[in-house]
Short mmCIF file of C-alpha atoms in Angstrom, two decimals:
data_model
loop_
_atom_site.label_atom_id
_atom_site.label_comp_id
_atom_site.label_asym_id
_atom_site.label_seq_id
_atom_site.Cartn_x
_atom_site.Cartn_y
_atom_site.Cartn_z
CA MET A 1200 0.00 0.00 0.00
CA LYS A 1201 1.13 3.54 -0.74
CA LYS A 1202 1.32 5.42 2.58
CA LEU A 1203 2.18 8.98 3.56
CA PHE A 1204 4.03 9.28 6.89
CA CYS A 1205 3.91 12.86 8.15
CA PHE A 1206 4.03 15.03 11.25
CA LEU A 1207 1.69 17.64 12.69
CA GLY A 1208 3.27 20.59 14.47
CA THR A 1209 2.01 23.04 17.06
CA GLY A 1210 2.74 26.21 15.08
CA ARG A 1211 0.31 28.40 13.20
CA TYR A 1212 -0.28 27.03 9.71
CA LEU A 1213 -0.47 29.73 7.03
CA GLU A 1214 -1.38 29.33 3.37
CA THR A 1215 1.49 29.49 0.94
CA MET A 1216 2.12 28.51 -2.69
CA TYR A 1217 4.05 25.26 -2.49
CA GLN A 1218 5.84 24.32 -5.69
CA ASN A 1219 8.21 21.77 -7.12
CA ALA A 1220 9.45 21.34 -10.69
CA ASP A 1221 6.04 20.51 -12.17
CA TYR A 1222 3.27 21.31 -9.65
CA VAL A 1223 2.10 24.42 -7.77
CA MET A 1224 -0.67 24.51 -5.19
CA ALA A 1225 -1.83 26.89 -2.48
CA SER A 1226 -2.26 25.20 0.90
CA LYS A 1227 -1.68 25.54 4.62
CA PHE A 1228 -0.66 21.91 4.90
CA THR A 1229 2.19 20.22 3.07
CA GLN A 1230 0.25 16.97 3.36
CA GLU A 1231 -2.55 18.34 1.19
CA TYR A 1232 0.00 19.35 -1.42
CA LEU A 1233 1.56 15.87 -1.48
CA ILE A 1234 -1.79 14.09 -1.58
CA ASN A 1235 -2.86 16.11 -4.63
CA TYR A 1236 0.56 15.87 -6.26
CA TYR A 1237 0.60 12.07 -6.06
CA ALA A 1238 -3.04 11.76 -7.13
CA THR A 1239 -2.96 14.15 -10.10
CA ILE A 1240 0.63 14.37 -11.35
CA LYS A 1241 2.03 10.96 -10.43
CA GLN A 1242 -1.40 9.29 -10.66
CA ASP A 1243 -0.39 7.08 -7.75
CA PRO A 1244 -2.66 8.09 -4.84
CA PHE A 1245 -2.07 7.30 -1.20
CA GLY A 1246 -4.11 4.57 0.40
CA GLU A 1247 -3.43 5.75 3.94
CA ILE A 1248 -2.15 8.83 5.77
CA VAL A 1249 -0.21 8.12 8.98
CA VAL A 1250 0.10 11.28 11.09
CA PHE A 1251 2.52 11.48 14.01
CA ALA A 1252 1.37 14.06 16.53
CA THR A 1253 1.60 15.11 20.16
CA GLU A 1254 -1.55 15.71 22.17
CA GLU A 1255 -0.82 19.44 21.93
CA SER A 1256 -0.35 19.51 18.15
CA LYS A 1257 -3.52 17.45 17.63
CA ALA A 1258 -5.49 19.83 19.88
CA LYS A 1259 -4.18 22.93 18.07
CA ASN A 1260 -4.24 21.83 14.44
CA GLY A 1261 -5.93 18.44 14.25
CA GLN A 1262 -9.43 19.67 13.41
CA ALA A 1263 -8.27 21.97 10.60
CA PHE A 1264 -6.05 19.20 9.27
CA GLU A 1265 -8.91 16.68 9.17
CA GLU A 1266 -11.19 19.19 7.46
CA ILE A 1267 -8.61 19.83 4.74
CA LEU A 1268 -8.03 16.12 4.10
CA GLY A 1269 -11.76 15.34 3.98
CA GLU A 1270 -12.44 11.65 3.38
CA MET A 1271 -8.80 10.57 3.26
CA PRO A 1272 -8.15 7.67 5.69
CA ILE A 1273 -6.06 9.03 8.56
CA LYS A 1274 -4.31 7.08 11.31
CA TRP A 1275 -3.17 9.17 14.26
CA VAL A 1276 0.00 8.05 16.04
CA TYR A 1277 0.76 9.83 19.29
CA TYR A 1278 4.18 10.50 20.78
CA ASP A 1279 5.57 12.86 23.39
CA GLU A 1280 8.79 14.83 23.90
CA SER A 1281 10.55 11.92 25.60
CA PHE A 1282 10.58 9.98 22.34
CA GLY A 1283 13.48 12.14 21.19
CA GLU A 1284 15.59 10.41 23.82
CA LYS A 1285 13.93 7.00 23.45
CA PRO A 1286 14.24 6.13 19.76
CA TRP A 1287 13.20 2.50 20.28
CA LEU A 1288 9.74 3.62 21.40
CA LEU A 1289 9.36 5.57 18.19
CA PHE A 1290 10.70 2.63 16.19
CA GLU A 1291 8.00 0.41 17.68
CA LYS A 1292 5.25 2.84 16.67
CA ILE A 1293 6.61 3.25 13.15
CA ASP A 1294 7.11 -0.47 12.65
CA SER A 1295 3.55 -1.20 13.78
CA HIS A 1296 2.21 0.92 10.91
CA MET A 1297 4.35 -0.67 8.23
CA ALA A 1298 3.62 -3.89 6.39
CA PRO A 1299 5.35 -6.02 3.75
CA GLY A 1300 4.89 -4.49 0.33
CA ASP A 1301 4.26 -0.96 1.59
CA SER A 1302 5.69 2.02 -0.27
CA ILE A 1303 6.29 4.90 2.14
CA VAL A 1304 6.56 8.61 1.38
CA PHE A 1305 7.85 10.80 4.22
CA ASP A 1306 6.95 14.44 4.77
CA VAL A 1307 9.44 15.74 7.37
CA THR A 1308 8.34 19.40 7.29
CA HIS A 1309 6.89 19.45 10.78
CA GLY A 1310 7.28 17.53 14.02
CA PHE A 1311 8.92 17.93 17.39
CA ARG A 1312 12.65 18.69 17.13
CA SER A 1313 14.57 15.53 16.17
CA ILE A 1314 11.53 13.26 15.81
CA PRO A 1315 11.35 13.38 11.96
CA LEU A 1316 15.05 12.53 11.71
CA ILE A 1317 14.78 9.65 14.19
CA SER A 1318 11.71 8.41 12.30
CA LEU A 1319 13.65 8.18 9.06
CA VAL A 1320 16.45 6.20 10.69
CA SER A 1321 13.93 3.94 12.40
CA SER A 1322 12.18 3.31 9.11
CA GLU A 1323 15.44 2.16 7.52
CA LEU A 1324 15.65 -0.53 10.20
CA ALA A 1325 11.96 -1.40 9.93
CA MET A 1326 12.43 -2.14 6.22
CA LEU A 1327 14.67 -5.07 7.17
CA PHE A 1328 11.74 -6.69 8.97
CA ASN A 1329 9.09 -6.02 6.29
CA GLU A 1330 9.65 -7.81 3.01
CA ASN A 1331 9.42 -5.73 -0.18
CA MET A 1332 8.74 -2.55 1.78
CA ASN A 1333 10.53 0.59 0.68
CA ILE A 1334 10.85 4.28 1.46
CA GLU A 1335 9.99 5.82 -1.88
CA ALA A 1336 10.62 9.50 -1.20
CA VAL A 1337 11.32 12.14 1.45
CA TYR A 1338 9.97 15.70 1.12
CA TYR A 1339 10.29 19.00 2.96
CA GLY A 1340 8.10 22.06 2.46
CA ASN A 1341 10.34 25.12 2.71
CA PHE A 1342 7.84 27.73 3.92
CA LYS A 1343 8.82 31.22 2.71
CA GLY A 1344 5.87 33.19 3.96
CA GLU A 1345 2.10 33.57 3.69
CA GLY A 1346 1.09 33.89 0.05
CA GLU A 1347 4.68 33.44 -1.14
CA LEU A 1348 6.13 30.81 -3.45
CA SER A 1349 7.57 28.10 -1.18
CA PRO A 1350 9.81 25.37 -2.64
CA PHE A 1351 8.74 21.80 -2.01
CA VAL A 1352 12.09 20.08 -1.71
CA ASP A 1353 12.77 16.45 -2.63
CA LEU A 1354 15.21 15.08 -0.02
CA THR A 1355 15.11 11.49 -1.24
CA SER A 1356 18.81 11.60 -2.07
CA ILE A 1357 19.63 11.47 1.65
CA LEU A 1358 18.42 7.86 1.60
CA GLU A 1359 21.14 7.10 -0.94
CA LEU A 1360 23.77 7.98 1.65
CA GLN A 1361 22.55 5.15 3.89
CA GLU A 1362 22.38 2.76 0.93
CA TRP A 1363 25.94 3.60 -0.06
CA SER A 1364 27.06 3.17 3.55
CA ASN A 1365 25.61 -0.35 3.66
CA ALA A 1366 27.01 -1.30 0.25
CA VAL A 1367 30.54 -0.08 0.95
CA ARG A 1368 30.55 -1.63 4.44
CA SER A 1369 29.54 -5.00 3.00
CA LEU A 1370 32.20 -4.77 0.29
CA LYS A 1371 34.98 -3.85 2.73
CA GLN A 1372 34.06 -6.30 5.48
CA THR A 1373 33.10 -9.35 3.45
CA GLY A 1374 34.30 -8.71 -0.09
CA ASN A 1375 30.70 -9.25 -1.22
CA PRO A 1376 29.71 -6.63 -3.82
CA SER A 1377 26.06 -7.71 -4.15
CA LEU A 1378 24.69 -4.57 -2.47
CA LEU A 1379 26.92 -2.44 -4.65
CA VAL A 1380 25.63 -4.22 -7.76
CA GLU A 1381 22.01 -3.67 -6.68
CA LEU A 1382 22.63 0.00 -5.89
CA ASP A 1383 24.48 0.51 -9.15
CA ALA A 1384 21.56 -0.95 -11.12
CA LYS A 1385 19.01 1.05 -9.12
CA GLN A 1386 20.87 4.31 -9.70
CA LYS A 1387 20.97 3.67 -13.43
CA LYS A 1388 17.26 2.84 -13.55
CA ASP A 1389 16.30 5.90 -11.48
CA HIS A 1390 18.42 8.17 -13.66
CA MET A 1391 16.87 6.83 -16.84
CA GLU A 1392 13.32 7.26 -15.49
CA VAL A 1393 13.99 10.85 -14.40
CA GLN A 1394 15.45 11.74 -17.78
CA LYS A 1395 12.54 10.07 -19.57
CA MET A 1396 9.94 11.97 -17.52
CA ALA A 1397 11.73 15.24 -18.24
CA ASN A 1398 11.97 14.39 -21.95
CA ASN A 1399 15.73 14.85 -21.71
CA PRO A 1400 18.27 12.80 -23.66
CA LEU A 1401 20.15 10.28 -21.55
CA SER A 1402 23.41 11.73 -20.28
CA LYS A 1403 26.28 9.61 -21.58
CA ASP A 1404 28.49 11.34 -19.03
CA LEU A 1405 26.43 9.84 -16.21
CA LEU A 1406 25.40 6.55 -17.79
CA ARG A 1407 29.00 5.48 -18.37
CA MET A 1408 29.58 5.50 -14.60
CA PHE A 1409 27.15 2.67 -14.07
CA GLY A 1410 28.77 -0.71 -14.43
CA LEU A 1411 31.36 -0.58 -11.68
CA GLY A 1412 29.21 -2.87 -9.54
CA ASN A 1413 29.22 -5.66 -12.12
CA ALA A 1414 32.93 -5.19 -12.78
CA VAL A 1415 33.75 -5.49 -9.07
CA GLN A 1416 31.48 -8.54 -8.79
CA LYS A 1417 33.38 -10.32 -11.57
CA LEU A 1418 36.68 -9.43 -9.93
CA THR A 1419 35.69 -10.67 -6.46
CA LYS A 1420 34.26 -13.91 -7.90
CA SER A 1421 37.50 -14.56 -9.78
CA ILE A 1422 39.46 -14.13 -6.56
CA ALA A 1423 37.02 -16.10 -4.38
CA PHE A 1424 37.04 -19.11 -6.72
CA CYS A 1425 40.78 -18.86 -7.37
CA ARG A 1426 40.25 -18.34 -11.08
CA LEU A 1427 43.65 -16.80 -11.52
CA HIS A 1428 43.36 -16.71 -15.30
CA ASP A 1429 40.25 -14.51 -14.94
CA VAL A 1430 41.66 -12.13 -12.31
CA LYS A 1431 43.69 -10.04 -14.75
CA GLU A 1432 40.79 -9.68 -17.20
CA SER A 1433 38.37 -8.81 -14.38
CA TRP A 1434 40.75 -6.22 -12.99
CA LEU A 1435 41.11 -4.60 -16.41
CA LEU A 1436 37.31 -4.35 -16.67
CA THR A 1437 37.17 -2.80 -13.20
CA GLN A 1438 39.94 -0.34 -14.06
CA ALA A 1439 38.11 0.63 -17.26
CA ALA A 1440 34.92 1.31 -15.29
CA ILE A 1441 36.91 3.40 -12.81
CA ASP A 1442 38.50 5.44 -15.61
CA LYS A 1443 35.04 6.26 -16.97
CA ILE A 1444 33.94 7.41 -13.53
CA GLU A 1445 36.92 9.69 -13.07
CA SER A 1446 36.13 11.48 -16.33
CA SER A 1447 32.53 12.15 -15.28
CA SER A 1448 31.47 15.63 -14.13
CA SER A 1449 28.35 14.43 -12.29
CA GLU A 1450 28.05 14.88 -8.52
CA LYS A 1451 26.80 11.28 -8.39
CA SER A 1452 30.29 10.13 -9.33
CA TYR A 1453 31.68 10.95 -5.88
CA PRO A 1454 30.87 7.63 -4.11
CA TYR A 1455 32.21 5.73 -7.11
CA ILE A 1456 35.47 7.68 -6.91
CA LYS A 1457 35.75 6.86 -3.18
CA ILE A 1458 35.31 3.17 -3.97
CA LYS A 1459 38.02 3.46 -6.60
CA GLU A 1460 40.37 4.85 -3.94
CA GLN A 1461 39.63 1.83 -1.75
CA LEU A 1462 40.28 -0.61 -4.59
CA SER A 1463 43.51 1.01 -5.77
#
């Protein structure tokens, strides 16, 4: 199920013109913007809205929030200030609202202090216990003022940092590049989809980076199975992939370059 995980704050909600690259909408609540964006632009509506709130934030803004969302199914999840120092309590609440196969979108615009950040980290762990569940996107509404244009920022790339951390750790500790191969393939697929949606030609500069994962996998297999006659060929393929990365001007090349430094 497609679910929106979001937070309700205690502040005064003012109407602003939230916008991203292809959608503009006036609203007091970032959740309303996301619900309409996914329903109309992405044509992939949410099946459930999970709202994390304190008793105070629900009392101050809950009624207005429910009126705005209308018939949308809402599940209220309550927490208090102590959860910032007790992340396992928050993990339990988050995990209880996730299920295998879920696709989660996070709106981290509001919420008490560090709670949105802890929720993201907790969700990464919860994914390990829920098969085929994924965090699809993370958004933040950058409020600029009442009636102003306010950027709706896609922060999904921060999830890539955790994925790269896991992939590199696995490669260094076990020599197993499987996570790197999966991440490499995922990055290529995501890049191609973004370029297709924007009607942009595929960037050869970026596409030529992808392939290091497979090259490293061939190299590690040759070493693991003592296929000495294949080691040289596999290393040459890996070196060729690294050379392509070094000549790329994309910011996405940075983790690949760091891996190259580890392999050299």
